[in-house]
PDB file as gemmi writes it, atoms N, CA and C in Angstrom:
CRYST1    1.000    1.000    1.000  90.00  90.00  90.00 P 1                      
ATOM      1  N   UNK A   1       4.322  -1.800 -27.467  1.00  0.00           N  
ATOM      2  CA  UNK A   1       5.439  -2.571 -27.000  1.00  0.00           C  
ATOM      3  C   UNK A   1       5.496  -3.917 -27.719  1.00  0.00           C  
ATOM      4  N   UNK A   2       4.328  -4.435 -27.994  1.00  0.00           N  
ATOM      5  CA  UNK A   2       4.289  -5.727 -28.665  1.00  0.00           C  
ATOM      6  C   UNK A   2       4.833  -5.614 -30.087  1.00  0.00           C  
ATOM      7  N   UNK A   3       4.488  -4.530 -30.787  1.00  0.00           N  
ATOM      8  CA  UNK A   3       4.955  -4.354 -32.163  1.00  0.00           C  
ATOM      9  C   UNK A   3       6.452  -4.098 -32.225  1.00  0.00           C  
ATOM     10  N   UNK A   4       6.964  -3.203 -31.370  1.00  0.00           N  
ATOM     11  CA  UNK A   4       8.363  -2.801 -31.445  1.00  0.00           C  
ATOM     12  C   UNK A   4       9.306  -3.829 -30.821  1.00  0.00           C  
ATOM     13  N   UNK A   5       8.941  -4.345 -29.634  1.00  0.00           N  
ATOM     14  CA  UNK A   5       9.844  -5.229 -28.896  1.00  0.00           C  
ATOM     15  C   UNK A   5       9.392  -6.683 -28.873  1.00  0.00           C  
ATOM     16  N   UNK A   6       8.145  -6.932 -29.234  1.00  0.00           N  
ATOM     17  CA  UNK A   6       7.627  -8.281 -29.167  1.00  0.00           C  
ATOM     18  C   UNK A   6       7.361  -8.728 -27.736  1.00  0.00           C  
ATOM     19  N   UNK A   7       7.109  -7.766 -26.843  1.00  0.00           N  
ATOM     20  CA  UNK A   7       6.893  -8.066 -25.431  1.00  0.00           C  
ATOM     21  C   UNK A   7       5.486  -7.683 -25.010  1.00  0.00           C  
ATOM     22  N   UNK A   8       4.889  -8.526 -24.186  1.00  0.00           N  
ATOM     23  CA  UNK A   8       3.632  -8.169 -23.551  1.00  0.00           C  
ATOM     24  C   UNK A   8       3.969  -7.750 -22.130  1.00  0.00           C  
ATOM     25  N   UNK A   9       3.491  -6.586 -21.732  1.00  0.00           N  
ATOM     26  CA  UNK A   9       3.822  -6.046 -20.420  1.00  0.00           C  
ATOM     27  C   UNK A   9       2.584  -5.941 -19.553  1.00  0.00           C  
ATOM     28  N   UNK A  10       2.747  -6.290 -18.299  1.00  0.00           N  
ATOM     29  CA  UNK A  10       1.637  -6.148 -17.363  1.00  0.00           C  
ATOM     30  C   UNK A  10       1.727  -4.790 -16.683  1.00  0.00           C  
ATOM     31  N   UNK A  11       0.615  -4.333 -16.171  1.00  0.00           N  
ATOM     32  CA  UNK A  11       0.611  -3.057 -15.457  1.00  0.00           C  
ATOM     33  C   UNK A  11       1.440  -3.153 -14.179  1.00  0.00           C  
ATOM     34  N   UNK A  12       1.584  -4.349 -13.621  1.00  0.00           N  
ATOM     35  CA  UNK A  12       2.431  -4.552 -12.448  1.00  0.00           C  
ATOM     36  C   UNK A  12       3.870  -4.175 -12.764  1.00  0.00           C  
ATOM     37  N   UNK A  13       4.396  -4.654 -13.883  1.00  0.00           N  
ATOM     38  CA  UNK A  13       5.773  -4.349 -14.271  1.00  0.00           C  
ATOM     39  C   UNK A  13       5.954  -2.856 -14.528  1.00  0.00           C  
ATOM     40  N   UNK A  14       4.973  -2.245 -15.167  1.00  0.00           N  
ATOM     41  CA  UNK A  14       5.064  -0.809 -15.453  1.00  0.00           C  
ATOM     42  C   UNK A  14       5.094  -0.017 -14.159  1.00  0.00           C  
ATOM     43  N   UNK A  15       4.246  -0.374 -13.202  1.00  0.00           N  
ATOM     44  CA  UNK A  15       4.229   0.361 -11.939  1.00  0.00           C  
ATOM     45  C   UNK A  15       5.510   0.137 -11.146  1.00  0.00           C  
ATOM     46  N   UNK A  16       6.107  -1.054 -11.222  1.00  0.00           N  
ATOM     47  CA  UNK A  16       7.376  -1.299 -10.543  1.00  0.00           C  
ATOM     48  C   UNK A  16       8.475  -0.407 -11.098  1.00  0.00           C  
ATOM     49  N   UNK A  17       8.532  -0.270 -12.413  1.00  0.00           N  
ATOM     50  CA  UNK A  17       9.557   0.568 -13.038  1.00  0.00           C  
ATOM     51  C   UNK A  17       9.309   2.036 -12.715  1.00  0.00           C  
ATOM     52  N   UNK A  18       8.036   2.453 -12.716  1.00  0.00           N  
ATOM     53  CA  UNK A  18       7.726   3.841 -12.369  1.00  0.00           C  
ATOM     54  C   UNK A  18       8.150   4.154 -10.944  1.00  0.00           C  
ATOM     55  N   UNK A  19       7.954   3.212 -10.017  1.00  0.00           N  
ATOM     56  CA  UNK A  19       8.402   3.417  -8.632  1.00  0.00           C  
ATOM     57  C   UNK A  19       9.914   3.547  -8.566  1.00  0.00           C  
ATOM     58  N   UNK A  20      10.644   2.724  -9.334  1.00  0.00           N  
ATOM     59  CA  UNK A  20      12.105   2.791  -9.349  1.00  0.00           C  
ATOM     60  C   UNK A  20      12.577   4.144  -9.860  1.00  0.00           C  
ATOM     61  N   UNK A  21      11.800   4.739 -10.765  1.00  0.00           N  
ATOM     62  CA  UNK A  21      12.153   6.043 -11.328  1.00  0.00           C  
ATOM     63  C   UNK A  21      11.690   7.194 -10.443  1.00  0.00           C  
ATOM     64  N   UNK A  22      11.000   6.877  -9.356  1.00  0.00           N  
ATOM     65  CA  UNK A  22      10.535   7.906  -8.440  1.00  0.00           C  
ATOM     66  C   UNK A  22       9.255   8.583  -8.868  1.00  0.00           C  
ATOM     67  N   UNK A  23       8.509   7.961  -9.750  1.00  0.00           N  
ATOM     68  CA  UNK A  23       7.244   8.530 -10.215  1.00  0.00           C  
ATOM     69  C   UNK A  23       6.098   8.094  -9.315  1.00  0.00           C  
ATOM     70  N   UNK A  24       5.051   8.900  -9.293  1.00  0.00           N  
ATOM     71  CA  UNK A  24       3.879   8.620  -8.477  1.00  0.00           C  
ATOM     72  C   UNK A  24       3.055   7.514  -9.119  1.00  0.00           C  
ATOM     73  N   UNK A  25       2.653   6.545  -8.315  1.00  0.00           N  
ATOM     74  CA  UNK A  25       1.868   5.412  -8.798  1.00  0.00           C  
ATOM     75  C   UNK A  25       0.613   5.314  -7.949  1.00  0.00           C  
ATOM     76  N   UNK A  26      -0.505   5.030  -8.585  1.00  0.00           N  
ATOM     77  CA  UNK A  26      -1.768   4.910  -7.864  1.00  0.00           C  
ATOM     78  C   UNK A  26      -1.807   3.690  -6.957  1.00  0.00           C  
ATOM     79  N   UNK A  27      -2.829   3.621  -6.132  1.00  0.00           N  
ATOM     80  CA  UNK A  27      -2.982   2.527  -5.189  1.00  0.00           C  
ATOM     81  C   UNK A  27      -3.479   1.269  -5.885  1.00  0.00           C  
ATOM     82  N   UNK A  28      -2.974   0.120  -5.457  1.00  0.00           N  
ATOM     83  CA  UNK A  28      -3.398  -1.161  -5.997  1.00  0.00           C  
ATOM     84  C   UNK A  28      -4.588  -1.663  -5.190  1.00  0.00           C  
ATOM     85  N   UNK A  29      -5.701  -1.888  -5.848  1.00  0.00           N  
ATOM     86  CA  UNK A  29      -6.892  -2.365  -5.165  1.00  0.00           C  
ATOM     87  C   UNK A  29      -7.049  -3.880  -5.269  1.00  0.00           C  
ATOM     88  N   UNK A  30      -6.236  -4.533  -6.075  1.00  0.00           N  
ATOM     89  CA  UNK A  30      -6.316  -5.983  -6.252  1.00  0.00           C  
ATOM     90  C   UNK A  30      -5.260  -6.669  -5.396  1.00  0.00           C  
ATOM     91  N   UNK A  31      -5.383  -6.541  -4.100  1.00  0.00           N  
ATOM     92  CA  UNK A  31      -4.408  -7.121  -3.198  1.00  0.00           C  
ATOM     93  C   UNK A  31      -4.714  -8.589  -2.941  1.00  0.00           C  
ATOM     94  N   UNK A  32      -3.667  -9.342  -2.675  1.00  0.00           N  
ATOM     95  CA  UNK A  32      -3.805 -10.761  -2.397  1.00  0.00           C  
ATOM     96  C   UNK A  32      -4.496 -10.973  -1.053  1.00  0.00           C  
ATOM     97  N   UNK A  33      -5.275 -12.025  -0.966  1.00  0.00           N  
ATOM     98  CA  UNK A  33      -5.933 -12.354   0.295  1.00  0.00           C  
ATOM     99  C   UNK A  33      -4.951 -13.008   1.257  1.00  0.00           C  
ATOM    100  N   UNK A  34      -3.875 -13.570   0.727  1.00  0.00           N  
ATOM    101  CA  UNK A  34      -2.829 -14.183   1.542  1.00  0.00           C  
ATOM    102  C   UNK A  34      -1.697 -13.179   1.697  1.00  0.00           C  
ATOM    103  N   UNK A  35      -1.843 -12.274   2.613  1.00  0.00           N  
ATOM    104  CA  UNK A  35      -0.867 -11.185   2.741  1.00  0.00           C  
ATOM    105  C   UNK A  35       0.499 -11.657   3.209  1.00  0.00           C  
ATOM    106  N   UNK A  36       0.555 -12.726   4.007  1.00  0.00           N  
ATOM    107  CA  UNK A  36       1.847 -13.213   4.496  1.00  0.00           C  
ATOM    108  C   UNK A  36       2.709 -13.743   3.366  1.00  0.00           C  
ATOM    109  N   UNK A  37       2.136 -14.607   2.562  1.00  0.00           N  
ATOM    110  CA  UNK A  37       2.905 -15.307   1.544  1.00  0.00           C  
ATOM    111  C   UNK A  37       2.683 -14.757   0.143  1.00  0.00           C  
ATOM    112  N   UNK A  38       2.297 -13.509   0.045  1.00  0.00           N  
ATOM    113  CA  UNK A  38       2.040 -12.921  -1.267  1.00  0.00           C  
ATOM    114  C   UNK A  38       3.360 -12.752  -2.006  1.00  0.00           C  
ATOM    115  N   UNK A  39       3.548 -13.539  -3.037  1.00  0.00           N  
ATOM    116  CA  UNK A  39       4.777 -13.459  -3.840  1.00  0.00           C  
ATOM    117  C   UNK A  39       4.485 -12.639  -5.077  1.00  0.00           C  
ATOM    118  N   UNK A  40       5.134 -11.498  -5.158  1.00  0.00           N  
ATOM    119  CA  UNK A  40       4.920 -10.589  -6.271  1.00  0.00           C  
ATOM    120  C   UNK A  40       6.025 -10.824  -7.299  1.00  0.00           C  
ATOM    121  N   UNK A  41       5.668 -11.153  -8.531  1.00  0.00           N  
ATOM    122  CA  UNK A  41       6.700 -11.344  -9.552  1.00  0.00           C  
ATOM    123  C   UNK A  41       7.419 -10.029  -9.838  1.00  0.00           C  
ATOM    124  N   UNK A  42       8.726 -10.106 -10.011  1.00  0.00           N  
ATOM    125  CA  UNK A  42       9.528  -8.923 -10.297  1.00  0.00           C  
ATOM    126  C   UNK A  42       9.724  -8.783 -11.801  1.00  0.00           C  
ATOM    127  N   UNK A  43       9.831  -7.551 -12.230  1.00  0.00           N  
ATOM    128  CA  UNK A  43       9.992  -7.244 -13.650  1.00  0.00           C  
ATOM    129  C   UNK A  43      11.350  -7.746 -14.146  1.00  0.00           C  
ATOM    130  N   UNK A  44      11.370  -8.541 -15.220  1.00  0.00           N  
ATOM    131  CA  UNK A  44      12.638  -8.995 -15.792  1.00  0.00           C  
ATOM    132  C   UNK A  44      13.426  -7.816 -16.362  1.00  0.00           C  
ATOM    133  N   UNK A  45      14.758  -7.903 -16.337  1.00  0.00           N  
ATOM    134  CA  UNK A  45      15.591  -6.781 -16.799  1.00  0.00           C  
ATOM    135  C   UNK A  45      15.309  -6.333 -18.236  1.00  0.00           C  
ATOM    136  N   UNK A  46      15.056  -7.268 -19.157  1.00  0.00           N  
ATOM    137  CA  UNK A  46      14.825  -6.878 -20.549  1.00  0.00           C  
ATOM    138  C   UNK A  46      13.516  -6.106 -20.698  1.00  0.00           C  
ATOM    139  N   UNK A  47      12.524  -6.452 -19.883  1.00  0.00           N  
ATOM    140  CA  UNK A  47      11.262  -5.715 -19.935  1.00  0.00           C  
ATOM    141  C   UNK A  47      11.409  -4.355 -19.260  1.00  0.00           C  
ATOM    142  N   UNK A  48      12.241  -4.287 -18.221  1.00  0.00           N  
ATOM    143  CA  UNK A  48      12.464  -3.009 -17.548  1.00  0.00           C  
ATOM    144  C   UNK A  48      13.104  -2.004 -18.500  1.00  0.00           C  
ATOM    145  N   UNK A  49      14.059  -2.454 -19.299  1.00  0.00           N  
ATOM    146  CA  UNK A  49      14.710  -1.575 -20.280  1.00  0.00           C  
ATOM    147  C   UNK A  49      13.682  -1.056 -21.282  1.00  0.00           C  
ATOM    148  N   UNK A  50      12.821  -1.936 -21.766  1.00  0.00           N  
ATOM    149  CA  UNK A  50      11.798  -1.543 -22.743  1.00  0.00           C  
ATOM    150  C   UNK A  50      10.817  -0.542 -22.135  1.00  0.00           C  
ATOM    151  N   UNK A  51      10.430  -0.757 -20.888  1.00  0.00           N  
ATOM    152  CA  UNK A  51       9.486   0.155 -20.228  1.00  0.00           C  
ATOM    153  C   UNK A  51      10.131   1.521 -20.029  1.00  0.00           C  
ATOM    154  N   UNK A  52      11.388   1.550 -19.609  1.00  0.00           N  
ATOM    155  CA  UNK A  52      12.088   2.829 -19.424  1.00  0.00           C  
ATOM    156  C   UNK A  52      12.182   3.604 -20.740  1.00  0.00           C  
ATOM    157  N   UNK A  53      12.466   2.901 -21.832  1.00  0.00           N  
ATOM    158  CA  UNK A  53      12.534   3.556 -23.141  1.00  0.00           C  
ATOM    159  C   UNK A  53      11.177   4.135 -23.525  1.00  0.00           C  
ATOM    160  N   UNK A  54      10.109   3.410 -23.241  1.00  0.00           N  
ATOM    161  CA  UNK A  54       8.763   3.897 -23.558  1.00  0.00           C  
ATOM    162  C   UNK A  54       8.429   5.113 -22.714  1.00  0.00           C  
ATOM    163  N   UNK A  55       8.789   5.086 -21.433  1.00  0.00           N  
ATOM    164  CA  UNK A  55       8.528   6.241 -20.566  1.00  0.00           C  
ATOM    165  C   UNK A  55       9.296   7.466 -21.044  1.00  0.00           C  
ATOM    166  N   UNK A  56      10.533   7.270 -21.488  1.00  0.00           N  
ATOM    167  CA  UNK A  56      11.325   8.384 -22.033  1.00  0.00           C  
ATOM    168  C   UNK A  56      10.691   8.909 -23.319  1.00  0.00           C  
ATOM    169  N   UNK A  57      10.233   7.995 -24.175  1.00  0.00           N  
ATOM    170  CA  UNK A  57       9.623   8.390 -25.437  1.00  0.00           C  
ATOM    171  C   UNK A  57       8.390   9.273 -25.210  1.00  0.00           C  
ATOM    172  N   UNK A  58       7.588   8.923 -24.224  1.00  0.00           N  
ATOM    173  CA  UNK A  58       6.383   9.690 -23.944  1.00  0.00           C  
ATOM    174  C   UNK A  58       6.620  10.875 -23.012  1.00  0.00           C  
ATOM    175  N   UNK A  59       7.876  11.109 -22.629  1.00  0.00           N  
ATOM    176  CA  UNK A  59       8.215  12.266 -21.819  1.00  0.00           C  
ATOM    177  C   UNK A  59       7.812  12.157 -20.369  1.00  0.00           C  
ATOM    178  N   UNK A  60       7.639  10.947 -19.885  1.00  0.00           N  
ATOM    179  CA  UNK A  60       7.267  10.760 -18.487  1.00  0.00           C  
ATOM    180  C   UNK A  60       8.492  10.895 -17.592  1.00  0.00           C  
ATOM    181  N   UNK A  61       9.623  10.408 -18.075  1.00  0.00           N  
ATOM    182  CA  UNK A  61      10.876  10.562 -17.308  1.00  0.00           C  
ATOM    183  C   UNK A  61      11.894  11.295 -18.143  1.00  0.00           C  
TER     184      UNK A  61                                                      
END                                                                             
């Protein structure tokens, strides 16, 4: 992704896009200790497009 799009992607963003596509995602074991105020960053639209293209390329979706 870095070579083709110049983007660094976190596994959080990849799992968010996989959930949107209805794919199975493993359990997250790195949960925040502050469960009330846990603010999870959302995947930016340009990165979501790149992730979807990569998933299509590898035949995941």
